[in-house]
Short mmCIF file of C-alpha atoms in Angstrom, two decimals:
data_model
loop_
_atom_site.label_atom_id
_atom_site.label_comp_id
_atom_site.label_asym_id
_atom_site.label_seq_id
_atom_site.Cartn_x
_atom_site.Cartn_y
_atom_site.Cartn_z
CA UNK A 159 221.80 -24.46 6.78
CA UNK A 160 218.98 -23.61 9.01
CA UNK A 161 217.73 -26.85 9.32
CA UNK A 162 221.17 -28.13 10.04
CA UNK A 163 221.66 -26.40 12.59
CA UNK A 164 218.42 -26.71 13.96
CA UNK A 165 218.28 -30.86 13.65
CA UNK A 166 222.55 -30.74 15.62
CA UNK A 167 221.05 -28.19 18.31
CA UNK A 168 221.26 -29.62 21.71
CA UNK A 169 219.04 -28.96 24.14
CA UNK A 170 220.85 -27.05 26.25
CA UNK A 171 222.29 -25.42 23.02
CA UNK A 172 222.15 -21.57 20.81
CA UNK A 173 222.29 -20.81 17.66
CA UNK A 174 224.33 -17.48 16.97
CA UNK A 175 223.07 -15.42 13.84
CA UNK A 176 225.17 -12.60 12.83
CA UNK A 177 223.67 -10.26 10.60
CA UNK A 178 220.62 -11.60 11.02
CA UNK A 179 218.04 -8.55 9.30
CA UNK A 180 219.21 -10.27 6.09
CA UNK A 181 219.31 -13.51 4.53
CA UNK A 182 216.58 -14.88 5.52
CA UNK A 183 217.11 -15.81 9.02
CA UNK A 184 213.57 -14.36 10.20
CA UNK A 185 211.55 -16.76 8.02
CA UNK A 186 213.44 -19.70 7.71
CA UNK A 187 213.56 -19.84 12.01
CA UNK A 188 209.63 -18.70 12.04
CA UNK A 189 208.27 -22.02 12.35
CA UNK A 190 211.17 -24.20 14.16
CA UNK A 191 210.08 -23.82 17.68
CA UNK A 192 212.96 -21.64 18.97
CA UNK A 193 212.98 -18.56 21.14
CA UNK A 194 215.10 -15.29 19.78
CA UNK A 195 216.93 -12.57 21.47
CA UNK A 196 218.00 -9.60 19.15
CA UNK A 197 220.88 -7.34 19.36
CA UNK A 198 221.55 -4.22 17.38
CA UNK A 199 224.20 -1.97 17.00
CA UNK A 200 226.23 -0.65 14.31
CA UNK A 201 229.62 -1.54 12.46
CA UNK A 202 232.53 0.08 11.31
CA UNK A 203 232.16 1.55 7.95
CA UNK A 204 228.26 0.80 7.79
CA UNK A 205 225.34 3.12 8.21
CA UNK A 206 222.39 1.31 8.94
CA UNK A 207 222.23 -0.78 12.26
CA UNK A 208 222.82 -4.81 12.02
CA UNK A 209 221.74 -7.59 14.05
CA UNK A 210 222.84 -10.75 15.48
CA UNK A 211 220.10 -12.97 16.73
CA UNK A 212 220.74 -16.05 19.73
CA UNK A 213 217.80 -18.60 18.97
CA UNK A 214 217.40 -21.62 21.62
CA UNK A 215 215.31 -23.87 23.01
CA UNK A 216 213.57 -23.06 26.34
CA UNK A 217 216.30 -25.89 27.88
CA UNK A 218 218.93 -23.80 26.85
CA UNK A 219 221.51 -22.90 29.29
CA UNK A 220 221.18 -19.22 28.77
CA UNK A 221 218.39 -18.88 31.16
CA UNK A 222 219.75 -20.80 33.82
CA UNK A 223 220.54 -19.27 37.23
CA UNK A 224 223.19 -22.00 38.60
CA UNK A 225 225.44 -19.94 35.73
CA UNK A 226 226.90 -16.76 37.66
CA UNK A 227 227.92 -14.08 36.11
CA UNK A 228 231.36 -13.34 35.46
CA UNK A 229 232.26 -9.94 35.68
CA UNK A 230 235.88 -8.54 34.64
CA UNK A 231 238.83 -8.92 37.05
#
């Protein structure tokens, strides 16, 4: 599925990894060219900390700065 997702990825696009310490995800995105932002926390009922990883392109809209930030009403 990696290389799915990598071949449909726009350029402005992410890829969203949940759980992302497993599977896989680390070597199987190694050599596609993407950037990767990690975030850990835990989960209900779990012990150990999981991850869900945001790979992109360096086009990708998530490091734009004509996207304000929205901050709760």
């Amino acid at each position: 599925m990696i290389d799915i997702a990598c071949e449909r990825l726009a350029p402005d696009g992410i890829i969203i990894c949940d759980n992302s310490e497993g599977y896989g995800f680390y070597e199987g995105f190694k050599d596609k060219g993407l950037d990767r932002v990690d975030f850990f926390g835990n989960a209900p009922g779990v012990v150990l900390p999981h991850c869900t990883s945001i790979y992109f392109k360096s086009t990708s809209f998530v490091f734009s700065p004509s996207i304000p930030i929205d901050l709760p009403k």
